[in-house]
XYZ file of C-alpha atoms in Angstrom:
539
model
C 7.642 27.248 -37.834
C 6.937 23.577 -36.299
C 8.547 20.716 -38.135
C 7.271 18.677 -39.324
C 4.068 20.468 -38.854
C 4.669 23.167 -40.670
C 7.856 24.521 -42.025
C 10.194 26.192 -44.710
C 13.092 24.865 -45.320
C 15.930 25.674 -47.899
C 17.430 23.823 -50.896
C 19.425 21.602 -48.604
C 16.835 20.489 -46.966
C 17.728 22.598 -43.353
C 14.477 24.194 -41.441
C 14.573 27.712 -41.057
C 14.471 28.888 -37.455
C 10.820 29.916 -36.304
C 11.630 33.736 -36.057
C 13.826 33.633 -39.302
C 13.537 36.573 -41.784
C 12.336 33.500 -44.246
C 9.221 33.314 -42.173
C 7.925 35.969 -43.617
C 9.329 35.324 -47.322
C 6.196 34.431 -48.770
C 8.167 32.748 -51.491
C 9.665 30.269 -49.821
C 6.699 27.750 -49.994
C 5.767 26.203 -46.919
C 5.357 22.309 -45.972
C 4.322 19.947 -43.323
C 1.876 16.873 -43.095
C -0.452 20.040 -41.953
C -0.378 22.061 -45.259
C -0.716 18.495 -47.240
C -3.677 17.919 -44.934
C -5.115 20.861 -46.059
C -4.435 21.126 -50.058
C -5.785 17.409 -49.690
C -9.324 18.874 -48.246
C -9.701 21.983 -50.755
C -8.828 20.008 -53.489
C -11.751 18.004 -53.500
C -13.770 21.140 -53.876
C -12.212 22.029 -57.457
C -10.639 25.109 -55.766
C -6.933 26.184 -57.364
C -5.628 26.044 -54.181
C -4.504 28.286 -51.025
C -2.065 31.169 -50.717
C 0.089 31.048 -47.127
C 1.414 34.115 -45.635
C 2.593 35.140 -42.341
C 0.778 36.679 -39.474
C 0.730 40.066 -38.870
C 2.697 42.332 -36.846
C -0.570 43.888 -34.896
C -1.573 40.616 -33.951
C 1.759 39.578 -32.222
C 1.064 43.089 -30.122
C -2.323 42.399 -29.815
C -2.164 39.044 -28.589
C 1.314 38.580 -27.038
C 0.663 35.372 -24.887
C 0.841 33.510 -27.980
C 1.950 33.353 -31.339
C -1.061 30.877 -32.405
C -3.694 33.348 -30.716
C -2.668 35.408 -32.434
C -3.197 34.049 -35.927
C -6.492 33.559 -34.590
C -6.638 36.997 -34.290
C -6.076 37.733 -37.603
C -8.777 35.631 -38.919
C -10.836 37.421 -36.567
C -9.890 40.976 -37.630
C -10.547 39.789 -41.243
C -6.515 39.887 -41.962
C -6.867 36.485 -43.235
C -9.495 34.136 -43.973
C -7.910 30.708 -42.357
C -5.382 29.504 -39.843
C -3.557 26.586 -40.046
C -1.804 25.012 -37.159
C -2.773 22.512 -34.389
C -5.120 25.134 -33.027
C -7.166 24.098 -29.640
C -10.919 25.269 -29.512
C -10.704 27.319 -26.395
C -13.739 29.439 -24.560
C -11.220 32.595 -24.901
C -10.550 31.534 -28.856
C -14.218 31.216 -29.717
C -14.653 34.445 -28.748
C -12.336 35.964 -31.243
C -13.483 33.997 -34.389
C -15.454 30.944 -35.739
C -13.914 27.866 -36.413
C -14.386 24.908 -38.346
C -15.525 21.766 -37.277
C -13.122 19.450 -34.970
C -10.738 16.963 -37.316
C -9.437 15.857 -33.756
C -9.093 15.607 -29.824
C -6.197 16.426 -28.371
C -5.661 14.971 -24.732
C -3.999 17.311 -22.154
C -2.004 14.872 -19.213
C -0.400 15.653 -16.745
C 3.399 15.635 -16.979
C 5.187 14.408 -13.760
C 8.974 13.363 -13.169
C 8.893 9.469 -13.815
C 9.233 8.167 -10.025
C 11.465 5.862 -8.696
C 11.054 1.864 -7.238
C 11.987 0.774 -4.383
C 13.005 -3.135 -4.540
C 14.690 -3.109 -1.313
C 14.290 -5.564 1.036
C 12.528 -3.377 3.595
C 10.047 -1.530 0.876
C 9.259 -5.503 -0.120
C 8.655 -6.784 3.811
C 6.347 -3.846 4.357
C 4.052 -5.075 2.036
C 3.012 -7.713 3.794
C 0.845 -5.176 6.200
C 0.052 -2.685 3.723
C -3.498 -4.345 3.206
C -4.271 -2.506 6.789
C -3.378 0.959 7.904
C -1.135 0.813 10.679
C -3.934 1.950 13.285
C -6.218 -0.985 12.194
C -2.675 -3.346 12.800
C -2.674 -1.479 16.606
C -6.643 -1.966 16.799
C -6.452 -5.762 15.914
C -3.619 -6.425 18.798
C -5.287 -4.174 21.338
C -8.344 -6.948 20.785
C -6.226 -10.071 20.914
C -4.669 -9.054 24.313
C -8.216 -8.064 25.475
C -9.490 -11.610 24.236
C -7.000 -13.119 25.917
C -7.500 -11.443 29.566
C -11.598 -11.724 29.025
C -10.863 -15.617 27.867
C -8.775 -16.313 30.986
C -10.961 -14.257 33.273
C -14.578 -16.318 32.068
C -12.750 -19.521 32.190
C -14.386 -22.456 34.075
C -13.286 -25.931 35.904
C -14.643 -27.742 33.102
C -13.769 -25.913 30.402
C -10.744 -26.275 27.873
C -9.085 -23.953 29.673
C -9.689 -25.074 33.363
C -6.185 -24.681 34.300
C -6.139 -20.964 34.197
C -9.520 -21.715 36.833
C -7.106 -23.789 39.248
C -4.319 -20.968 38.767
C -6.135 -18.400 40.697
C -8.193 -20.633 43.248
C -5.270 -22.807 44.794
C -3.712 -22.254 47.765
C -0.353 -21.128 46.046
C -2.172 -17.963 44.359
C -3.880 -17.250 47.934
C -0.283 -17.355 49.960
C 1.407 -15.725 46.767
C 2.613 -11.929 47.153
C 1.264 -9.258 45.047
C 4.304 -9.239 42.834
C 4.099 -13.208 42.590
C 0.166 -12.916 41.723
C 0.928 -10.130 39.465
C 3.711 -12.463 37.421
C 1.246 -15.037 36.965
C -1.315 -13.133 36.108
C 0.686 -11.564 33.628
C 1.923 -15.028 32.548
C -1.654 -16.357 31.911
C -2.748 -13.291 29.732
C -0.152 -13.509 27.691
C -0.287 -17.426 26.951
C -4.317 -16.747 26.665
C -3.464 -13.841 23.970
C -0.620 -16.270 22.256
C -3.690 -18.598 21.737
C -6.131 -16.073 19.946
C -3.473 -14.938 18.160
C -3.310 -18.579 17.042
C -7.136 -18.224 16.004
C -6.661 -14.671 14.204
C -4.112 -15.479 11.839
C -5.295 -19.255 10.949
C -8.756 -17.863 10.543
C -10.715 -20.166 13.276
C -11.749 -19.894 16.621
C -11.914 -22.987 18.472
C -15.530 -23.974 19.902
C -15.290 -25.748 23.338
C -19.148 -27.170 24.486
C -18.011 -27.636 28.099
C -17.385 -23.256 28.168
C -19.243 -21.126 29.898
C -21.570 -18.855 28.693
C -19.784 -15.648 28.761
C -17.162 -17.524 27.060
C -19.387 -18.925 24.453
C -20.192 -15.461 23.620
C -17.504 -13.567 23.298
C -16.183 -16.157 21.283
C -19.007 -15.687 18.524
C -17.893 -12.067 18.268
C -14.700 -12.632 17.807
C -15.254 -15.694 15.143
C -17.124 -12.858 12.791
C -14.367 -10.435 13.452
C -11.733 -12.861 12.358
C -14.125 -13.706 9.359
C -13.978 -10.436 8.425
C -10.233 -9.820 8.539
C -8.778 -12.476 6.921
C -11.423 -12.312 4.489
C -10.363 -8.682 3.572
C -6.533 -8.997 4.111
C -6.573 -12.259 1.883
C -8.218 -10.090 -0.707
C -5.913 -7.344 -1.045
C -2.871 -9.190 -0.119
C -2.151 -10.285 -3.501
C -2.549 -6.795 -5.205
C -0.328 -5.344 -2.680
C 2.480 -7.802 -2.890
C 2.577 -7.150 -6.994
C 2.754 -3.942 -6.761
C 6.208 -1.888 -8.769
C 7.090 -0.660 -5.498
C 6.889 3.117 -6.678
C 7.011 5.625 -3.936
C 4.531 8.388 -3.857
C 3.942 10.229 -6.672
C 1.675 12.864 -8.109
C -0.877 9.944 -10.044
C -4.023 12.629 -10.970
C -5.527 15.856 -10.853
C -7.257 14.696 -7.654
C -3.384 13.886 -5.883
C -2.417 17.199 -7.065
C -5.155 19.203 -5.056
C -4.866 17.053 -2.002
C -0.964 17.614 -2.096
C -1.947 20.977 -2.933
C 1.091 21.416 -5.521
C 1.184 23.971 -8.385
C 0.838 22.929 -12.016
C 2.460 24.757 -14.902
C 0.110 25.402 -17.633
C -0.252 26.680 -21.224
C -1.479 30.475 -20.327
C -4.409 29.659 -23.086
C -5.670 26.761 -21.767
C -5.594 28.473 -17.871
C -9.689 29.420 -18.223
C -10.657 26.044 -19.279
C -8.525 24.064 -16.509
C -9.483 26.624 -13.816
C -12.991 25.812 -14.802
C -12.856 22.089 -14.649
C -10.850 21.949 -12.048
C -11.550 25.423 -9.894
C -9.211 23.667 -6.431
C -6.444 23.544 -8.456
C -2.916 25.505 -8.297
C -1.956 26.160 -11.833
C 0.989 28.555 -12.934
C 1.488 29.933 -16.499
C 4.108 32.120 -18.191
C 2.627 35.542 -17.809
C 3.051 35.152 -13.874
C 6.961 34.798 -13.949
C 9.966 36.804 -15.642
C 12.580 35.089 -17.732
C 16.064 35.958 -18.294
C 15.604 35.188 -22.172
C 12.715 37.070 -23.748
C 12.470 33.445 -26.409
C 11.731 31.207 -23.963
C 8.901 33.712 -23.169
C 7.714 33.753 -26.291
C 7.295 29.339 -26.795
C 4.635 28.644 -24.003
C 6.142 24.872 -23.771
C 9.998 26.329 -22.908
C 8.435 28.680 -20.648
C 6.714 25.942 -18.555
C 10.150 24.055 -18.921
C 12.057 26.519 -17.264
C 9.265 26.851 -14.545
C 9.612 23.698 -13.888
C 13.098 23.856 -13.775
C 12.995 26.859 -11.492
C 10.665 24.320 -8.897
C 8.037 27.074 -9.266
C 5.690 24.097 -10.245
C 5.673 20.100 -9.653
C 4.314 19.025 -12.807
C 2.996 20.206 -16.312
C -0.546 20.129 -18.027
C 0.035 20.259 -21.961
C -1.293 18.307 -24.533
C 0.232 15.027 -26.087
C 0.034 15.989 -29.660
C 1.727 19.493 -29.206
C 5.010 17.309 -27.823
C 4.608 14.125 -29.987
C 5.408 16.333 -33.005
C 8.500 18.424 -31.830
C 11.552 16.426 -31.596
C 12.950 19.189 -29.683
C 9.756 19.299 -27.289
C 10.073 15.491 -26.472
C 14.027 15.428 -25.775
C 13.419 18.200 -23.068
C 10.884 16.451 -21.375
C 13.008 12.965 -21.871
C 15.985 14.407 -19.991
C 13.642 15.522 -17.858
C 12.204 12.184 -16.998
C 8.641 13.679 -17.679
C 6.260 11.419 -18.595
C 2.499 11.676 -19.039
C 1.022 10.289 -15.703
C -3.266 9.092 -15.412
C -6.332 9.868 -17.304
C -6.190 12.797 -18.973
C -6.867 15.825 -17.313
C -9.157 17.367 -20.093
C -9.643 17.504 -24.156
C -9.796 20.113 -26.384
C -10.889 19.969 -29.919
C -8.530 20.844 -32.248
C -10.253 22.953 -35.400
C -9.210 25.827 -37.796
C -10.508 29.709 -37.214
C -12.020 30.490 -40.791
C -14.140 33.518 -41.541
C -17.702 33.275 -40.908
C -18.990 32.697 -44.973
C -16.022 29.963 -45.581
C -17.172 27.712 -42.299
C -20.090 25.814 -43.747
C -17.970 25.267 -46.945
C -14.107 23.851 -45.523
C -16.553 22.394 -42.308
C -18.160 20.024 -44.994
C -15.343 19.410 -47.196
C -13.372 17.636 -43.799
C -17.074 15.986 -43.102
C -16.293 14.597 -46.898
C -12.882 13.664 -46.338
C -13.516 11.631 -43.304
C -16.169 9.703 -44.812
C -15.432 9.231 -48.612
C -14.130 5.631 -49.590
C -10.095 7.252 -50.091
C -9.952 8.872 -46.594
C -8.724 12.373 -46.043
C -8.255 11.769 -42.391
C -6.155 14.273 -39.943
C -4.751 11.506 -37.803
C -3.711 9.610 -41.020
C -1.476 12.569 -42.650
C -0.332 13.332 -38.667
C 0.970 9.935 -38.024
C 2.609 9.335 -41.787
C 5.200 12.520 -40.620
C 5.324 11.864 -37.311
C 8.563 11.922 -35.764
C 9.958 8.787 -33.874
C 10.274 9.008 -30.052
C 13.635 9.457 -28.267
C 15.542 5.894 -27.744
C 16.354 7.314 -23.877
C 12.396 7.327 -23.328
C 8.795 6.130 -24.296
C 6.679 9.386 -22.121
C 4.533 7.087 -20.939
C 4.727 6.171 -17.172
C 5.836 2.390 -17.292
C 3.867 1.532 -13.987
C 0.402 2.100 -12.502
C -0.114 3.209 -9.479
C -1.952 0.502 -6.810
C -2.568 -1.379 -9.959
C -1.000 -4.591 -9.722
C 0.571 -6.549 -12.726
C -1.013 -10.061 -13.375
C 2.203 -10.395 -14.745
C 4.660 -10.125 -11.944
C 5.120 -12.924 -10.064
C 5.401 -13.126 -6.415
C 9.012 -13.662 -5.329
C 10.556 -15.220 -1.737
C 11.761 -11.515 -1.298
C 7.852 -10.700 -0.681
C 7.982 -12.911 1.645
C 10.271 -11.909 3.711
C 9.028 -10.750 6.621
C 6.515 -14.025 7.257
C 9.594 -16.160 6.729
C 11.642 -13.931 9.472
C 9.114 -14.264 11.722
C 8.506 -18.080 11.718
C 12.218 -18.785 12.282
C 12.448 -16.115 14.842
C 9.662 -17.979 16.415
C 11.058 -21.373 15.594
C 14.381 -19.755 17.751
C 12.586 -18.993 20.348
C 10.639 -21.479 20.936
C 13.386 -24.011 20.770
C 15.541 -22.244 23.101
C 12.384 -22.164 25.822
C 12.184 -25.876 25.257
C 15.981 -26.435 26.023
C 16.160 -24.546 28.962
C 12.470 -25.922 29.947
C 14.459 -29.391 29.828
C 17.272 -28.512 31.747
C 15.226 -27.378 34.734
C 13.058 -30.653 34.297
C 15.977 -32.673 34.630
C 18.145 -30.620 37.369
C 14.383 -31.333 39.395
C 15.057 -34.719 38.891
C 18.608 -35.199 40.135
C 17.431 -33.181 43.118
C 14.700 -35.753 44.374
C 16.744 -38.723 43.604
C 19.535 -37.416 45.784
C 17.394 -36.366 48.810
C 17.940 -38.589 52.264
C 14.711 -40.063 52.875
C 12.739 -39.469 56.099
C 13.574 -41.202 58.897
C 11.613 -39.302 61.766
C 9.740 -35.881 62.136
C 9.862 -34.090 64.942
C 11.645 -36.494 66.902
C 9.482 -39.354 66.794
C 10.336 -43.046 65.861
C 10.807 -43.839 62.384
C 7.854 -44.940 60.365
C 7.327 -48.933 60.270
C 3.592 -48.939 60.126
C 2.636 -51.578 57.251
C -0.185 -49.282 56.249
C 0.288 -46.285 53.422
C -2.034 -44.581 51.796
C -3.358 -44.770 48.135
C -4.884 -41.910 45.781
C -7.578 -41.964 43.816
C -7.707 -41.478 40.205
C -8.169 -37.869 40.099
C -5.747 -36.893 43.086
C -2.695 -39.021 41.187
C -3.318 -37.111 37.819
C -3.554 -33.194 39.572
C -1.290 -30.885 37.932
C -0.373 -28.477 40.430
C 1.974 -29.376 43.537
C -0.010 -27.225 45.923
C -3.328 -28.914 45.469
C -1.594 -32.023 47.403
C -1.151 -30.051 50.168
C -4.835 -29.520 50.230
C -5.173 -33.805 51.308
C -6.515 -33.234 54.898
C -9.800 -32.382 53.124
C -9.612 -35.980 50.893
C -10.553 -39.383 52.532
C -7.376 -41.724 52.016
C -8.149 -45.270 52.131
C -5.701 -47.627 53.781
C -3.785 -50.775 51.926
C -1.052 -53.192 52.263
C 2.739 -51.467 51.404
C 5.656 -52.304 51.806
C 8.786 -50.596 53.345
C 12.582 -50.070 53.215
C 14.737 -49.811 56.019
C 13.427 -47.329 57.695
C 11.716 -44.781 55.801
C 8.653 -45.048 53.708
C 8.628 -45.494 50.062
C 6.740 -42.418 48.278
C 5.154 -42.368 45.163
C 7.162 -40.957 41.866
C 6.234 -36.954 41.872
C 8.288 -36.353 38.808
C 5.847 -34.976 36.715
C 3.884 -32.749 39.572
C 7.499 -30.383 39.714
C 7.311 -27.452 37.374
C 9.893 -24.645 39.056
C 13.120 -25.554 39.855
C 13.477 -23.347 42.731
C 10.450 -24.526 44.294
C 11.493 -28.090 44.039
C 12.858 -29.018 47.898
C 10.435 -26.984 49.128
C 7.462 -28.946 47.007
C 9.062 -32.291 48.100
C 8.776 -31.530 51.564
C 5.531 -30.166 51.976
C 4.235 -33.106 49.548
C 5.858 -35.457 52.528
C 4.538 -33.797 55.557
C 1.265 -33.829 54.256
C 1.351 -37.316 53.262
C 2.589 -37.805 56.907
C -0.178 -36.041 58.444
C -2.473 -37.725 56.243
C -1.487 -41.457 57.831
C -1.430 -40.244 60.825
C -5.187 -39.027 60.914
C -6.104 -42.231 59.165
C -4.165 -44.680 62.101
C -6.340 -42.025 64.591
C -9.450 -42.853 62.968
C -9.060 -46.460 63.435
């Protein structure tokens, strides 16, 4: 008995249990939307109408995987001359008897525990680099740091980036030690990488005419790479960032084999599935024991309790065979199953009838379907069909990497690019203060420095001549290219002087390091000295 399939019930209106001696009380009349499907069909051929019984005994014996195989069975023996129940056309069924034409499809899913979200604020930063795996992330900053060491490396003395020329040509790098030259070197890479880093994420690479040619090039390679990738990563950002935030769960047939997880199935549907899907694991009743010989007898409490028992991670059953048992759909609701992807396969759902009544009942459903009053199977189905559970709908309520157009993108998915900015914003601010300091502690240090008022032990200075600079030598940026003078002609003018030292010109802006301060100053003035002195020589 199935209600509200098919069923006997007594005066009160109470369904008899499926095993019940009333079962086989042939008069107790039986009802369901099923057996009013049915009169409705013969009707329409003038007939007076069916006579239901009961299977029989040999048939149970004979086919003791299931009850409804075996009431195929019957009609196959001859025993009876129709079956009526939501019987699936199976390879193994066909065999046994004919059957009539389809009256419908019944879908088989695949039943998985209804997975959890994660809105934390961790799952929700993370998707910011889901659009690339995490070895295409380590790829992409292997190439920035390369780009910056090859940029510094083909940089010339016209270029943009000139500076990183003077760096390792001056006569600082040449009298540095290896660890100093290594620091610097390390310094320059990483401000070079900082830059294409700049280019990578704003999606431009800067073109400088005045570069040289290996520059040039390897700067067209990397513009189409950074086409490329923020083309790509702008295109999938916005799916990833609307996604549920669902962890991992078992989505189709095709996640089942690759997680290689075992299915529990109805044992008559275990040819077909095998066949369709021959890499699959599928479990059925007839492979395990049960403490209660009943739930071995219903093939849907059997794969309950195998479930139950973790001897599989999911069912395959069809939706109509739980969409009509009230029973059937608050297991699988406390369960948290619910029907997950495409369907896995159909089956046609038909009648076994004896071979000279096919034709006949075949076109009387034909009829039905088509007449201008419609005698349709889904019609009588859904009329009687209970109403689902309140605690559950046994659909899956998200998709998996299937964004909503709905959901709208939220600071939280944000997060991390927010973090990072004021982290940088931090950073950067506190190199800028302490950048300042130093600055002005180099300051206070030449304005409190005696002047020079002789070197090695000659008169003080009270020539009226200095020296003047051209253009180019007043603007150089590094303090060790003024030690470099002897090599520059210096042109003599009218000064003027104070007491007895020689007025310099400011240097404020030429100090960078504030250890290296004193030590600039006076090498800046000894080689302005020597400078005068090879001049007054001269003349």
């Amino acid at each position: 008995m199935w209600y509200p399939v098919h069923y006997k019930s007594n005066a009160d209106g109470e369904v008899y249990n499926f095993s019940g001696a009333e079962y086989y009380n042939n008069s107790v009349p039986w009802q369901g939307w099923m057996i009013d499907y049915l009169n409705a069909i013969v009707e329409m051929s003038g007939a007076t109408g069916l006579n239901y019984t009961f299977r029989t005994g040999g048939s149970d014996k004979a086919m003791n995987q299931s009850a409804y195989s075996a009431a195929v069975y019957d009609v196959g023996s001859g025993l009876s001359d129709l079956a009526v129940s939501v019987l699936w056309i199976t390879s193994d069924r066909l065999l046994i008897s004919p059957f009539t034409m389809p009256v419908a499809m019944d879908d088989m899913y695949l039943w998985i525990r209804e997975p959890t979200i994660d809105n934390s604020w961790n799952a929700n930063a993370r998707k910011i680099l889901n659009p690339f795996e995490p070895s295409l992330w380590a790829i992409l900053v292997g190439i920035v740091f390369l780009m910056g060491a090859l940029t510094a490396l083909f940089a010339g003395p016209e270029a943009n980036h000139h500076i990183w020329y003077d760096t390792f040509r001056n006569n600082e790098w040449k009298r540095s030690s290896f660890m100093a030259r290594a620091t610097t070197l390390l310094m320059v890479v990483l401000q070079s990488s900082v830059e294409q880093a700049h280019f990578l994420f704003g999606g431009d690479v800067s073109h400088d005419l005045q570069a040289t040619a290996s520059q040039k090039i390897l700067s067209f390679g990397y513009s189409f790479l950074v086409l490329i990738v923020v083309a790509t990563y702008t295109a999938n950002l916005a799916a990833f960032l609307t996604l549920s935030g669902a962890n991992d769960y078992i989505s189709s047939m095709n996640d089942a084999i690759d997680q290689e997880v075992s299915l529990c199935v109805h044992e008559v549907l275990m040819k077909d599935l095998i066949r369709v899907w021959p890499k699959a694991t599928f479990v059925n009743a007839s492979q395990a024991t049960f403490s209660n010989a009943s739930v071995r007898e219903d093939p849907n409490l059997a794969m309950l309790e195998l479930y139950d028992n973790k001897t599989c991670s999911a069912i395959v059953t069809g939706f109509i065979d739980i969409r009509n048992d009230v029973q059937l759909m608050e297991n699988f609701c406390n369960r948290s199953l619910v029907k997950s992807g495409e369907p896995v396969l159909e089956f046609p759902i038909g009648f076994p009838i004896r071979k000279e009544y096919m034709a006949a009942i075949s076109h009387l459903i034909y009829r039905g379907q088509k007449q201008e009053k419609k005698i349709a199977y889904a019609s009588f189905e859904q009329n009687l069909q209970p109403p689902l559970p309140n605690t559950c709908s046994l659909d899956l309520s998200i998709k998996k990497n299937n964004a909503d157009e709905l959901l709208a993108m939220t600071p939280l998915n944000f997060a991390l690019p927010i973090a990072l900015l004021l982290f940088c914003a931090i950073i950067s601010t506190v190199a800028h203060v302490v950048r300042a300091h130093y600055h002005g502690k180099a300051r206070r240090n030449i304005t409190n420095h005696k002047p020079i008022t002789s070197i090695t032990n000659q008169k003080p200075i009270t020539s009226t001549k200095a020296c003047t600079f051209s253009e180019r030598d007043r603007n150089m940026p590094m303090i060790s290219s003024l030690r470099d003078m002897n090599s520059t002609k210096v042109s003599g003018s009218q000064t003027h002087t104070e007491g007895n030292f020689l007025v310099l010109p400011p240097i404020d802006d030429l100090l960078t390091d504030k250890s290296d301060a004193m030590r600039s100053l006076q090498m800046y003035q000894h080689d302005l000295f020597e400078a005068i002195m090879e001049e007054k020589k001269e003349k």
